[in-house]
Amino acid sequence: MERTPKLLSVRNIGIIAHIDAGKTTTTERILYYTGKSHKIGEVHDGAATMDWMAQEQERGITITAASTSCFWKMGDQVNQINIIDTPGHVDFTVEVERSLRVLDGAIVVFCGVAGVEPQSETVWRQASSHSIPRISFINKMDRTGADYENAVTKIKEVLGAQPLCINIPLGQEEGFEGVIDLIRMKAAYFSEESLGANVVWKEIPAADQERAQTAREKTIETLTLFDDELLEAVLEEDDLSEEQLLQSIRVACLRDDITPVFCGSAFKNKGIQPLLDGVVNFLPSPLDRPPIQGTDLKGKKTLERKPDADEPLAALVFKLQADSFAGRISYLRIYSGSLEVGQQVYNPVKEKKERVSKIFLMHANKREEVDSASAGEIVVVVGFNFSTTGDSICQKGHEIVLERIDSPMPVISIAIEPKTKADQDRLDDSLQKLEIEDPSFSVGRDKETGQILISGMGELHLEVLVDRLKREFGLNVNTGKPQVAYRETIKKEVVAREVFDKQISGKAVYAGCVLKAEPLSQDEKNIIEVVPDLKINDGVLMAIRAGIEEGLVSGVISGYPVLKVKVTVKEVEFKEEEVDPTAFRIAAALALRKCLLSGNPVLLEPVMNVEITTPPEFTGDIIGDLNSRKGRVRSIEDKKEIQILSVGVALSTMFGYLTILRSLSQGRASFSMMFDHYEDVPPT
């Protein structure tokens, strides 16, 4: 295989969706029809290629983002499609976030029956925050209750997007036969004998011609809102060519003006090939994306790198994984320049040199070793010892720091201990490896009991990690009951001064610091600022920032991390001959603690957005139970034979809720839950 991909024919895409929308099944069909897999792996059989972990195969869900490359031929052009299959469950949202950070485009899979679901909204917002162009695939059109028009409407109403139908279903529910292409105005049928591999194009059936023509006119009408040349051609009643429409759609999609919509049934092997055509036709190549931006080492100057192998190296570590054979492996997106085996690179965040021992192209958990990789590629590197998720990789002398990957804060904790004292060291080592892999997972100790506490995004998240400790690391552990991961904040503005005037290593040092701390009403991320015109050198500023960040890690009530606080450095005091960064770090940490103690500190608890799907006859009992948990019903949506409740409720009241919900609904209701915000713990 040619090792320098033609960037115009490369697509780096993710497949994202709500759990159970058929995302992994769609991916499996893509791999089969592109020739990457020689058989179709089914999720329900535990045989999906991309769900390679034992926990994924047993549970039928995607837990870790898996990457692969395949090739799709259109005409004479062979296109390389690099795919990352992401989890759909909310507990593994960080996997989606860090994958989206390095992708150029995405396929968003929706269930044709359920339409836009809670996690669909989350992943859509995540993609929007990174300005990633998307195409939509409305799946499960063969299911009872599938409603294509409703799903398209929900994309517009709920997500605020502009859907543009590229094809529409031919038949519905059990009568779903194929799709009608609104650009070619042909009907596509998918041969059952070939498991859908052979696509037969025919004339649109007479009974569907009027419906197809109406849909095509609506598609073109929508497109003219974003293309003046197309509007002019329509007004002059010119014939619109297939190439003209495809180009217009591509431009509008790359600008994120529209979202091309496809439909099909991945499980029934229908609709995947037109979707692959859509990936190539409408989603961007690395050359279609803006140059990656970063900063210099001081964070003051903005730098750019173009997607060119001849540019200086700029890459981002977006995932780490512990491997039993290779040790730590690092997933990289290369934005510019190239990598070669044996090459020495530089991590400007850690200020460390790294050496590239091996380079792999990944196919789920299988690898293809290569000698080099270049701009536009997603690869795995062996040999990095210091780099962690979100770190930049560049060349010494051409340093660039790319935007880091934000990880959500854990909302739930459990105590864990080895069953034998002999396993204590092994447990510590294993937890460290898992913590390196998963930025949303953290390990700490209870200050009062000394117990090890592991924290994550939900009960399932921690359950999977504990299971991995048992299977992958051979550890038998005891776990405690889940505990809420609280946070702390302040309710009033405070100014505090602290002076550190002592000796460090026999040298007199002096550092004074005046800080102002004030509560933030909405933004839950802390802000650290310096008043304008404050004369302070970079070394002192870094030390003060480090002291403040250190102080925000542990609050004054129960030692929980501090949120929703803005800290401003107002004054700095020093003596020229007694300046020491350590002294400023200590002074800042002590000044911040004074602020927290005097600022009316309060506890914060995580409030979850819970969406419950239930037959209407159980709604009253479910709402009554939620009221007893002090839940706030935000909306109730009627949808055919079910109702969808959106509720805000404190996480502390929701442990074991699945059992309660099943008993209230005769096992017919289901729910999903995701973190929404933190708010004050109500007085008892």
Coordinates of C-alpha atoms in Angstrom, one line a residue, residues 335-573:
Y335 CA -2.0 17.0 11.3
S336 CA 1.2 18.0 9.5
G337 CA 4.6 16.6 8.7
S338 CA 5.5 13.0 9.0
L339 CA 6.7 10.3 11.4
E340 CA 9.3 7.5 10.8
V341 CA 10.3 4.6 12.9
G342 CA 13.4 5.6 15.0
Q343 CA 12.6 9.3 14.8
Q344 CA 13.0 11.5 17.9
V345 CA 10.0 13.8 18.5
Y346 CA 9.2 16.4 21.2
N347 CA 6.4 16.8 23.6
P348 CA 6.2 20.5 24.4
V349 CA 3.6 20.0 27.2
K350 CA 5.8 17.6 29.2
E351 CA 9.0 19.2 27.8
K352 CA 10.2 15.7 27.0
K353 CA 11.8 14.0 24.0
E354 CA 10.1 10.8 22.8
R355 CA 11.3 8.1 20.4
V356 CA 9.1 6.4 17.8
S357 CA 9.9 2.7 18.2
K358 CA 7.1 1.3 16.0
I359 CA 4.1 2.6 14.0
F360 CA 0.9 0.7 13.4
L361 CA -2.2 1.1 11.4
M362 CA -5.1 -0.3 13.5
H363 CA -8.0 -2.6 12.6
A364 CA -9.9 -2.8 15.9
N365 CA -7.4 -4.8 18.1
K366 CA -5.3 -6.0 15.0
R367 CA -2.3 -4.2 13.7
E368 CA -0.4 -3.6 10.5
E369 CA 3.1 -2.4 11.1
V370 CA 4.4 0.3 8.8
D371 CA 7.7 2.3 8.5
S372 CA 6.2 5.8 8.3
A373 CA 3.1 7.9 8.5
S374 CA 2.2 11.4 7.3
A375 CA -0.2 14.2 7.5
G376 CA -3.9 13.2 7.5
E377 CA -3.3 9.8 9.1
I378 CA -4.5 8.2 12.3
V379 CA -1.9 5.8 13.7
V380 CA -0.7 4.0 16.8
V381 CA 2.8 4.6 18.1
V382 CA 4.9 2.4 20.4
G383 CA 7.7 3.9 22.4
F384 CA 6.3 7.0 24.1
N385 CA 7.0 7.1 27.8
F386 CA 5.8 10.5 29.0
S387 CA 3.0 11.6 26.7
T388 CA -0.6 11.4 27.9
T389 CA -4.1 12.0 26.4
G390 CA -4.3 15.5 24.9
D391 CA -0.5 16.1 24.6
S392 CA 1.0 17.6 21.5
I393 CA 3.8 16.0 19.5
C394 CA 6.1 18.1 17.3
Q395 CA 9.7 18.7 16.3
K396 CA 12.3 20.4 18.6
G397 CA 12.8 23.8 17.2
H398 CA 9.3 23.9 15.6
E399 CA 7.3 23.7 18.8
I400 CA 3.5 24.0 18.7
V401 CA 1.0 23.3 21.5
L402 CA -2.4 22.1 20.2
E403 CA -5.6 22.6 22.1
R404 CA -5.9 20.0 24.8
I405 CA -8.8 17.5 25.2
D406 CA -11.1 18.3 28.1
S407 CA -12.2 15.4 30.1
P408 CA -15.5 15.4 32.1
M409 CA -15.3 15.2 35.8
P410 CA -16.3 11.9 37.5
V411 CA -19.7 11.9 39.2
I412 CA -19.7 8.6 41.1
S413 CA -17.2 6.7 43.2
I414 CA -16.8 3.3 44.8
A415 CA -14.4 2.0 47.4
I416 CA -12.1 -0.9 46.2
E417 CA -9.7 -3.1 47.9
P418 CA -7.8 -6.3 47.0
K419 CA -9.0 -9.6 48.6
T420 CA -5.5 -10.3 49.7
K421 CA -2.7 -8.0 50.9
A422 CA -0.3 -9.6 48.5
D423 CA -2.4 -8.1 45.6
Q424 CA -2.1 -4.5 46.9
D425 CA 0.9 -3.5 44.7
R426 CA -0.6 -5.2 41.7
L427 CA -3.9 -3.3 42.3
D428 CA -2.1 0.0 42.5
D429 CA -0.2 -0.7 39.3
S430 CA -3.3 -1.9 37.4
L431 CA -5.4 1.1 38.5
Q432 CA -2.5 3.4 37.3
K433 CA -2.7 1.7 33.9
L434 CA -6.4 2.2 33.7
E435 CA -6.2 5.8 34.8
I436 CA -3.6 6.5 32.0
E437 CA -6.0 4.9 29.4
D438 CA -9.2 6.7 30.6
P439 CA -9.1 10.4 31.4
S440 CA -12.6 10.3 32.9
F441 CA -11.5 7.7 35.5
S442 CA -9.6 8.7 38.6
V443 CA -8.1 7.1 41.6
G444 CA -7.9 8.6 45.1
R445 CA -8.0 7.8 48.8
D446 CA -10.5 8.6 51.4
K447 CA -8.7 10.9 53.9
E448 CA -10.6 9.5 56.9
T449 CA -10.6 5.8 56.2
G450 CA -7.6 5.4 53.9
Q451 CA -9.7 3.4 51.4
I452 CA -8.9 3.5 47.7
L453 CA -11.7 5.3 45.8
I454 CA -12.2 4.9 42.1
S455 CA -14.4 7.5 40.3
G456 CA -16.0 7.5 36.9
M457 CA -19.0 8.7 34.9
G458 CA -21.6 6.1 36.0
E459 CA -22.3 2.8 37.5
L460 CA -21.8 0.9 34.2
H461 CA -18.4 2.7 33.7
L462 CA -17.1 1.6 37.1
E463 CA -18.6 -1.9 36.7
V464 CA -16.7 -2.4 33.4
L465 CA -13.5 -1.1 34.9
V466 CA -13.8 -3.5 37.9
D467 CA -14.5 -6.3 35.5
R468 CA -11.3 -5.4 33.5
L469 CA -9.3 -5.6 36.7
K470 CA -10.5 -9.2 37.2
R471 CA -10.2 -10.4 33.6
E472 CA -7.2 -8.5 32.2
F473 CA -5.1 -8.1 35.4
G474 CA -6.2 -11.3 37.2
L475 CA -7.2 -9.4 40.4
N476 CA -9.9 -10.4 42.8
V477 CA -11.3 -7.3 44.5
N478 CA -14.0 -6.2 46.9
T479 CA -16.0 -3.1 46.1
G480 CA -18.2 -0.9 48.2
K481 CA -21.5 0.8 47.4
P482 CA -21.5 3.7 44.9
Q483 CA -21.0 7.1 46.3
V484 CA -21.7 10.5 44.8
A485 CA -18.7 12.6 43.7
Y486 CA -19.7 16.0 45.3
R487 CA -18.0 19.3 44.5
E488 CA -17.5 22.5 46.5
T489 CA -17.9 26.2 45.6
I490 CA -18.3 29.6 47.3
K491 CA -21.3 31.9 47.4
K492 CA -19.8 35.4 48.0
E493 CA -16.8 37.4 46.7
V494 CA -13.7 37.4 48.9
V495 CA -10.3 39.1 48.8
A496 CA -7.4 37.5 50.8
R497 CA -3.7 38.3 51.2
E498 CA -1.0 35.8 52.2
V499 CA 2.7 36.2 52.6
F500 CA 5.3 33.4 52.6
D501 CA 8.4 34.7 54.4
K502 CA 10.6 31.8 55.4
Q503 CA 13.7 29.9 54.4
I504 CA 13.8 27.2 51.7
S505 CA 17.0 25.1 51.7
G506 CA 18.8 27.7 53.8
K507 CA 17.9 30.6 51.5
A508 CA 15.5 33.4 52.7
V509 CA 12.5 33.8 50.4
Y510 CA 9.7 36.3 50.3
A511 CA 6.5 36.0 48.3
G512 CA 3.2 37.9 48.8
C513 CA 0.0 37.4 46.9
V514 CA -3.4 39.0 47.0
L515 CA -6.3 37.0 45.4
K516 CA -9.9 37.7 44.8
A517 CA -12.3 34.7 44.5
E518 CA -15.8 35.1 43.3
P519 CA -18.6 32.6 42.4
L520 CA -19.6 31.9 38.8
S521 CA -23.3 31.6 38.2
Q522 CA -23.3 29.4 35.1
D523 CA -19.9 28.2 33.9
E524 CA -18.8 25.3 36.0
K525 CA -15.2 25.5 34.8
N526 CA -12.9 27.6 37.0
I527 CA -11.3 30.8 35.7
I528 CA -7.9 32.1 36.7
E529 CA -7.0 35.7 35.6
V530 CA -4.5 38.4 36.4
V531 CA -5.5 42.0 36.7
P532 CA -4.4 44.1 33.7
D533 CA -1.0 45.9 33.9
L534 CA 0.2 43.7 36.8
K535 CA 4.0 43.5 36.4
I536 CA 4.8 39.8 36.8
N537 CA 7.3 37.6 35.1
D538 CA 6.3 34.3 33.4
G539 CA 8.0 32.1 36.1
V540 CA 6.3 33.8 39.0
L541 CA 2.9 33.7 37.1
M542 CA 3.3 30.0 36.4
A543 CA 4.1 29.3 40.1
I544 CA 1.0 31.4 41.3
R545 CA -1.2 29.6 38.8
A546 CA 0.1 26.2 40.0
G547 CA -0.6 27.2 43.6
I548 CA -4.2 28.2 42.7
E549 CA -4.8 25.1 40.7
E550 CA -3.4 23.0 43.5
G551 CA -5.8 24.8 46.0
L552 CA -8.8 24.2 43.8
V553 CA -8.3 20.4 43.8
S554 CA -9.4 20.1 47.4
G555 CA -12.1 22.3 49.0
V556 CA -12.4 23.3 52.7
I557 CA -15.7 21.5 53.6
S558 CA -14.9 17.8 52.8
G559 CA -12.0 18.0 50.5
Y560 CA -14.0 17.8 47.2
P561 CA -12.7 19.6 44.1
V562 CA -13.8 23.3 43.8
L563 CA -16.0 24.4 40.9
K564 CA -17.6 27.6 39.6
V565 CA -15.0 29.9 41.0
K566 CA -13.2 32.8 39.3
V567 CA -9.8 33.6 40.9
T568 CA -8.1 36.9 40.1
V569 CA -4.5 37.7 41.0
K570 CA -4.7 41.3 42.2
E571 CA -1.3 42.0 43.7
V572 CA 2.1 40.4 43.9
E573 CA 4.7 41.3 46.6

